[in-house]
PDB file of C-alpha atoms and ligand atoms in Angstrom:
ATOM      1  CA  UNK A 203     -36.899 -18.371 -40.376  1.00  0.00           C
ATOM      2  CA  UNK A 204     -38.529 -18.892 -44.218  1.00  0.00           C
ATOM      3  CA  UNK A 205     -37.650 -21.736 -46.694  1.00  0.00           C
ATOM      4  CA  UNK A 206     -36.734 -21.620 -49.911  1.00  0.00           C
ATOM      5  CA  UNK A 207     -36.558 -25.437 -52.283  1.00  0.00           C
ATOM      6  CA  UNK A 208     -34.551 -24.479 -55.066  1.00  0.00           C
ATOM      7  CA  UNK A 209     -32.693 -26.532 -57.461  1.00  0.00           C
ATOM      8  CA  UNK A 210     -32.690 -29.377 -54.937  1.00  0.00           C
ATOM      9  CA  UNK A 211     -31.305 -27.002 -52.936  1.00  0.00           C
ATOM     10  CA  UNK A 212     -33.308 -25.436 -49.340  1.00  0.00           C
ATOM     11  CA  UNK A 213     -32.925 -21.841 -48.691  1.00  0.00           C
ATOM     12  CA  UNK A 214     -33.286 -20.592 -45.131  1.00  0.00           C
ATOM     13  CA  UNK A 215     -33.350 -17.184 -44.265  1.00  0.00           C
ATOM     14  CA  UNK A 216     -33.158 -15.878 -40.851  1.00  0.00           C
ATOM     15  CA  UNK A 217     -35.802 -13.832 -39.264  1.00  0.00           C
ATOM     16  CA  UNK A 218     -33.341 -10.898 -38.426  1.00  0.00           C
ATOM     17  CA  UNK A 219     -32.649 -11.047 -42.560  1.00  0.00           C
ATOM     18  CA  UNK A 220     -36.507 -10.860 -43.441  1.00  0.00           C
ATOM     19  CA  UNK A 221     -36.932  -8.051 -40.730  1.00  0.00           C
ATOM     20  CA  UNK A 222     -33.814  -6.161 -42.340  1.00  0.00           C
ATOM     21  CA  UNK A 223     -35.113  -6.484 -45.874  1.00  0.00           C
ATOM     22  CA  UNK A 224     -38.567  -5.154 -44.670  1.00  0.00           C
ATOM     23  CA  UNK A 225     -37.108  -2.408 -43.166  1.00  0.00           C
ATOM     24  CA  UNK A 226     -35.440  -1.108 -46.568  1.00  0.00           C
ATOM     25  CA  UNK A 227     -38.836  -1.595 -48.485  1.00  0.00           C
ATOM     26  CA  UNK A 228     -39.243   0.919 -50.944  1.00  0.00           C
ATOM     27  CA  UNK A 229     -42.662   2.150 -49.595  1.00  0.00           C
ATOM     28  CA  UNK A 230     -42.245   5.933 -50.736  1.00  0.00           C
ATOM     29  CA  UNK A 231     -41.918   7.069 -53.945  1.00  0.00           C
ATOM     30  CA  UNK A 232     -38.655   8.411 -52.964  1.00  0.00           C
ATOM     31  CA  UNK A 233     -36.996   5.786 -51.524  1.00  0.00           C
ATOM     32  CA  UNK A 234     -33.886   4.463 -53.493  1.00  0.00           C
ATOM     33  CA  UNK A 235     -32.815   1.323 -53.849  1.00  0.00           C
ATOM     34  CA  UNK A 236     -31.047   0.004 -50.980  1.00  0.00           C
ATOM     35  CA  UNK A 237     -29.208  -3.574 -50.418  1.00  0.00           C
ATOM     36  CA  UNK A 238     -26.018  -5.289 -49.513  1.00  0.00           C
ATOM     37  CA  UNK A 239     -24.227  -8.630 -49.730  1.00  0.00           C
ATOM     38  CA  UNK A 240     -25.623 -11.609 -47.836  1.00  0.00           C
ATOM     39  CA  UNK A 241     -23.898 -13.816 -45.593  1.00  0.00           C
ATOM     40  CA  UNK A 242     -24.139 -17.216 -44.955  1.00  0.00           C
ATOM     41  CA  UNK A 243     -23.455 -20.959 -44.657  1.00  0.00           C
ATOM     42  CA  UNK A 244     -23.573 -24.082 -46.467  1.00  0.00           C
ATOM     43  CA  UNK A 245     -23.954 -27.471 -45.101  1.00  0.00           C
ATOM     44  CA  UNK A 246     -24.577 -30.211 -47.946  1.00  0.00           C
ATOM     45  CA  UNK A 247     -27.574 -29.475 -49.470  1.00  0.00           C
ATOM     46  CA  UNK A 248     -28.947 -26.620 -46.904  1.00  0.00           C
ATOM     47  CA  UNK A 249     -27.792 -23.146 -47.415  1.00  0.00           C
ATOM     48  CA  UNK A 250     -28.433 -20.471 -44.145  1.00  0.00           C
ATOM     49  CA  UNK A 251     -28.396 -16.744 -44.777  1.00  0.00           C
ATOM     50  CA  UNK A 252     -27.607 -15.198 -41.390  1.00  0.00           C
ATOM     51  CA  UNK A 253     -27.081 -11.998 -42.271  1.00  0.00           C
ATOM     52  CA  UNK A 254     -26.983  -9.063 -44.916  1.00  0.00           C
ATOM     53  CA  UNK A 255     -25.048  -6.190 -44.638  1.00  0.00           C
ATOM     54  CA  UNK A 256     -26.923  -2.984 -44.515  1.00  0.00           C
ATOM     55  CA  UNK A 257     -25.890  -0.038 -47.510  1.00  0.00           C
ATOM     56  CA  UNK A 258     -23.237   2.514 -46.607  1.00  0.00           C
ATOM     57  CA  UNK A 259     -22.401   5.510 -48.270  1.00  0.00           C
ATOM     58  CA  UNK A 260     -19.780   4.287 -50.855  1.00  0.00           C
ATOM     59  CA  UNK A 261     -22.860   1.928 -52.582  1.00  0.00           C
ATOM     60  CA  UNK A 262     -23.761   3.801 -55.735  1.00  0.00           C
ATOM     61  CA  UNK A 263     -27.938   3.951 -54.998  1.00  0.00           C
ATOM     62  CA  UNK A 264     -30.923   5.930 -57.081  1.00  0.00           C
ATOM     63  CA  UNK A 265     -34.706   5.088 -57.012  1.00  0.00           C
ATOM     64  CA  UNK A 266     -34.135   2.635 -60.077  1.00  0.00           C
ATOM     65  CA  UNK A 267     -30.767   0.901 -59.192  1.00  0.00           C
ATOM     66  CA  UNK A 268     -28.171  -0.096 -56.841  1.00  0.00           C
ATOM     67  CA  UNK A 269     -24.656  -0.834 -56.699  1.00  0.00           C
ATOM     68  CA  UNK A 270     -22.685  -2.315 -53.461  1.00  0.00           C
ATOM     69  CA  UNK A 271     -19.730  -1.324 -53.129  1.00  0.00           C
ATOM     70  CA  UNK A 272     -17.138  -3.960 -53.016  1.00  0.00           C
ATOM     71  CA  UNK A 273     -14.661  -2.906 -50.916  1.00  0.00           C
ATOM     72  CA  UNK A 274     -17.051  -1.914 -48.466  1.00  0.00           C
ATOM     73  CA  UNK A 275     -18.688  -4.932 -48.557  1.00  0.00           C
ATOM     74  CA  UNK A 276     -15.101  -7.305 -48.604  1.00  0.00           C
ATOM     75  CA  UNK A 277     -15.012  -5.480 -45.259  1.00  0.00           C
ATOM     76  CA  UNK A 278     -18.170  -6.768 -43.259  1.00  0.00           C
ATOM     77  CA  UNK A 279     -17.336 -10.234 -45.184  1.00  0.00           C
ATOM     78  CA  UNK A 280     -13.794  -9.971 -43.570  1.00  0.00           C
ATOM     79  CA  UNK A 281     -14.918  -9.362 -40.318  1.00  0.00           C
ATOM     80  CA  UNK A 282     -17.927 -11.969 -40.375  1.00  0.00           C
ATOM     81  CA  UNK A 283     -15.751 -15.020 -41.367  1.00  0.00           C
ATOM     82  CA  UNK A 284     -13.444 -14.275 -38.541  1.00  0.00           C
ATOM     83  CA  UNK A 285     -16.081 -13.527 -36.199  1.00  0.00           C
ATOM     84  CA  UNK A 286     -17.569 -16.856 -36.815  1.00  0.00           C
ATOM     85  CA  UNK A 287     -14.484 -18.959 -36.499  1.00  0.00           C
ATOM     86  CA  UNK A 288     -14.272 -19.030 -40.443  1.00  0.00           C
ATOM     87  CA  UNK A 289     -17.412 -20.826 -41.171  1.00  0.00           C
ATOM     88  CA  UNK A 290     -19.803 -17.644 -42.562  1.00  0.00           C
ATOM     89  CA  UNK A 291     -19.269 -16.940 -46.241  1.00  0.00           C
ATOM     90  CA  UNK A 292     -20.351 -14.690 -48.742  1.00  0.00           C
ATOM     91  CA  UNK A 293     -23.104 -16.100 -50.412  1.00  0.00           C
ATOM     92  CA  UNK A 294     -24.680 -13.677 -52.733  1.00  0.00           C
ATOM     93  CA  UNK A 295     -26.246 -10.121 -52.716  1.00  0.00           C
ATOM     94  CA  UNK A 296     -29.584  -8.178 -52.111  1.00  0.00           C
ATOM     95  CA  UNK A 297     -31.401  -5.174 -53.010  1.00  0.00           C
ATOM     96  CA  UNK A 298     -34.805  -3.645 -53.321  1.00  0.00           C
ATOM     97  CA  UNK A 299     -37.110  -2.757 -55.789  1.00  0.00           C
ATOM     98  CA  UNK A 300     -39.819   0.065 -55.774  1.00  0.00           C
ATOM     99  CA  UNK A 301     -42.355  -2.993 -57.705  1.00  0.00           C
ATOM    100  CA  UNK A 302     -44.617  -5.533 -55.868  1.00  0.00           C
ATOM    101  CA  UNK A 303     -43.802  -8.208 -57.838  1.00  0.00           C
ATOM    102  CA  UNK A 304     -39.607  -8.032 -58.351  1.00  0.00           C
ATOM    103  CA  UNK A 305     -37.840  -9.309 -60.748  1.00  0.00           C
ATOM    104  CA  UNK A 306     -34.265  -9.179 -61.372  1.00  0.00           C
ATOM    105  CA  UNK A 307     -33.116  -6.566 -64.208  1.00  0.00           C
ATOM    106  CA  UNK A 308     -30.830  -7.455 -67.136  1.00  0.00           C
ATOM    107  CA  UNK A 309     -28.078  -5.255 -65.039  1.00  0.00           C
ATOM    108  CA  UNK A 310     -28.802  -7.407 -62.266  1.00  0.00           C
ATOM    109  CA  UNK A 311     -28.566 -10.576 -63.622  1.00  0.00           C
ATOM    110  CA  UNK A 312     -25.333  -9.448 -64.933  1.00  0.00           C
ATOM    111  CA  UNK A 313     -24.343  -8.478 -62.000  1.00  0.00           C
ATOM    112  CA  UNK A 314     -24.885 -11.655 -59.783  1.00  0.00           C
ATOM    113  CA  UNK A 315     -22.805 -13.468 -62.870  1.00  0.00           C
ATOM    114  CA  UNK A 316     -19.760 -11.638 -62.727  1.00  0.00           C
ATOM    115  CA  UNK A 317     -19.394 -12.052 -58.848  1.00  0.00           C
ATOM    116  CA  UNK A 318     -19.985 -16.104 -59.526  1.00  0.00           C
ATOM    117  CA  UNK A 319     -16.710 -15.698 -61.691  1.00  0.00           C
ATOM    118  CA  UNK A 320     -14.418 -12.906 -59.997  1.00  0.00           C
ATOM    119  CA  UNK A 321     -14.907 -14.391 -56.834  1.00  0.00           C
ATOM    120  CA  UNK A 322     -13.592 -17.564 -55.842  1.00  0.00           C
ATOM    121  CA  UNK A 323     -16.350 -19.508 -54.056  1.00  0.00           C
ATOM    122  CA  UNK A 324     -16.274 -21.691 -51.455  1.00  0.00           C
ATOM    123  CA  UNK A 325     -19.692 -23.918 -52.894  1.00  0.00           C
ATOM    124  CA  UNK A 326     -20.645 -23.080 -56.655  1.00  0.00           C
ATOM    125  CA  UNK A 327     -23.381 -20.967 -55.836  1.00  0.00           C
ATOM    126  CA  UNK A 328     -25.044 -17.591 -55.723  1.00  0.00           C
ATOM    127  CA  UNK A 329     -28.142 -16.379 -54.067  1.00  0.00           C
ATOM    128  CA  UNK A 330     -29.812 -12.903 -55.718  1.00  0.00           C
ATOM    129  CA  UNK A 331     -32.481 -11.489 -53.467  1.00  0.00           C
ATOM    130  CA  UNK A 332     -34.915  -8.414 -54.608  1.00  0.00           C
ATOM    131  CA  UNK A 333     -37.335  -7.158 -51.816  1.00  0.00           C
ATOM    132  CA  UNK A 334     -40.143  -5.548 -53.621  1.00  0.00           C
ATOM    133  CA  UNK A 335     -42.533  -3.134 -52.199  1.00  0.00           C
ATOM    134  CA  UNK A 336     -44.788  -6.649 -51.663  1.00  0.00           C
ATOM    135  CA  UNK A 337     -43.153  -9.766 -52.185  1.00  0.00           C
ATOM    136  CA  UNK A 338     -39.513 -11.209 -51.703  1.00  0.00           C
ATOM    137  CA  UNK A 339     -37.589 -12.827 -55.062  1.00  0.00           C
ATOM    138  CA  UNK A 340     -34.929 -15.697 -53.878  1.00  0.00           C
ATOM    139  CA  UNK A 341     -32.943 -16.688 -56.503  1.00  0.00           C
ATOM    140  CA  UNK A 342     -29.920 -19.324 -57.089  1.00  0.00           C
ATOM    141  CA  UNK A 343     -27.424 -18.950 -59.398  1.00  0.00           C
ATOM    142  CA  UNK A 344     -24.986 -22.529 -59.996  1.00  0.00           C
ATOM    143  CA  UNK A 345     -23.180 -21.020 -62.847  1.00  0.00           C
ATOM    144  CA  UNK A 346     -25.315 -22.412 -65.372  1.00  0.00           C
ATOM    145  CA  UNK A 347     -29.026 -20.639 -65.081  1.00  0.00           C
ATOM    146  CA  UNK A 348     -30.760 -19.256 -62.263  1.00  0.00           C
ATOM    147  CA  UNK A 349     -33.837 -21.343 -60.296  1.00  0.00           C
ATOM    148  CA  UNK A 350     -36.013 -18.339 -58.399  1.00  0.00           C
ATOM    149  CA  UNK A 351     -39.302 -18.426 -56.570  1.00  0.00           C
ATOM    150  CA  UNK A 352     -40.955 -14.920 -55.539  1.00  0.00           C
ATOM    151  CA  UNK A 353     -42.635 -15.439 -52.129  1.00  0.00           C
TER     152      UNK A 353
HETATM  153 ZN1   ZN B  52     -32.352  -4.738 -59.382  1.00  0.00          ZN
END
């Protein structure tokens, strides 16, 4: 389990998560991008990612970019809330990037800002992850601006 303090907010990601991320490191120069959506819960001021969905072949995914694909993804979210008597959520997305030091794109912050507004949220909140090739970028969106810290 890691910790995040953002925005008054603490971040804890499960081990299982980190491991997955690591896993889909872009170590080779041709690995693509790969990520997912992440899923979670929020009690008061303490939000838990349990788990991220792995990609599957409808994701759009080249060495420079990645795109989940929703449907796919509304899926595992489907079958996560029910499997955890309607308490996990969908609480943002991740992918990687073929840098040590990630940070988000334009596309991706974008991105992370339309699914705060097509998607009707439980809590008010987003969380964009980037695994780079080194270092991990957590980031929380509130619909205003987005607080990060790259670990
Ligand atoms: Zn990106």
């Amino acid at each position: 389990m890691r910790s995040v303090n953002l925005n008054n907010k603490t971040i804890f990601i499960s081990e299982s998560v980190i491991e997955l991320f690591e896993i889909f490191k872009q170590n080779n120069t041709k690995d693509n991008e790969s990520g997912g959506v992440l899923i979670g819960q929020v009690k008061a001021d303490n939000i838990y990612i349990l788990k991220a969905s792995t990609p599957n072949k409808f994701d759009k995914s080249s060495r420079y970019s990645f795109e989940c694909d929703k449907d796919a993804a509304q899926i595992v979210m489907d079958f996560e809330f029910y499997n955890s008597n309607n308490k996990s959520i969908y609480i943002g997305e991740w992918h990687t990037h073929p840098e040590n030091h990630p940070t988000p794109s334009r596309k991706d912050i974008k991105m992370i800002k339309n699914q705060f507004k097509k998607n009707k949220l439980n809590e008010p909140l987003l969380i964009l992850i980037i695994q780079g090739t080194e270092r991990l970028y957590v980031g929380l969106y509130d619909g205003n601006k987005i607080a990060f810290k790259i670990l």
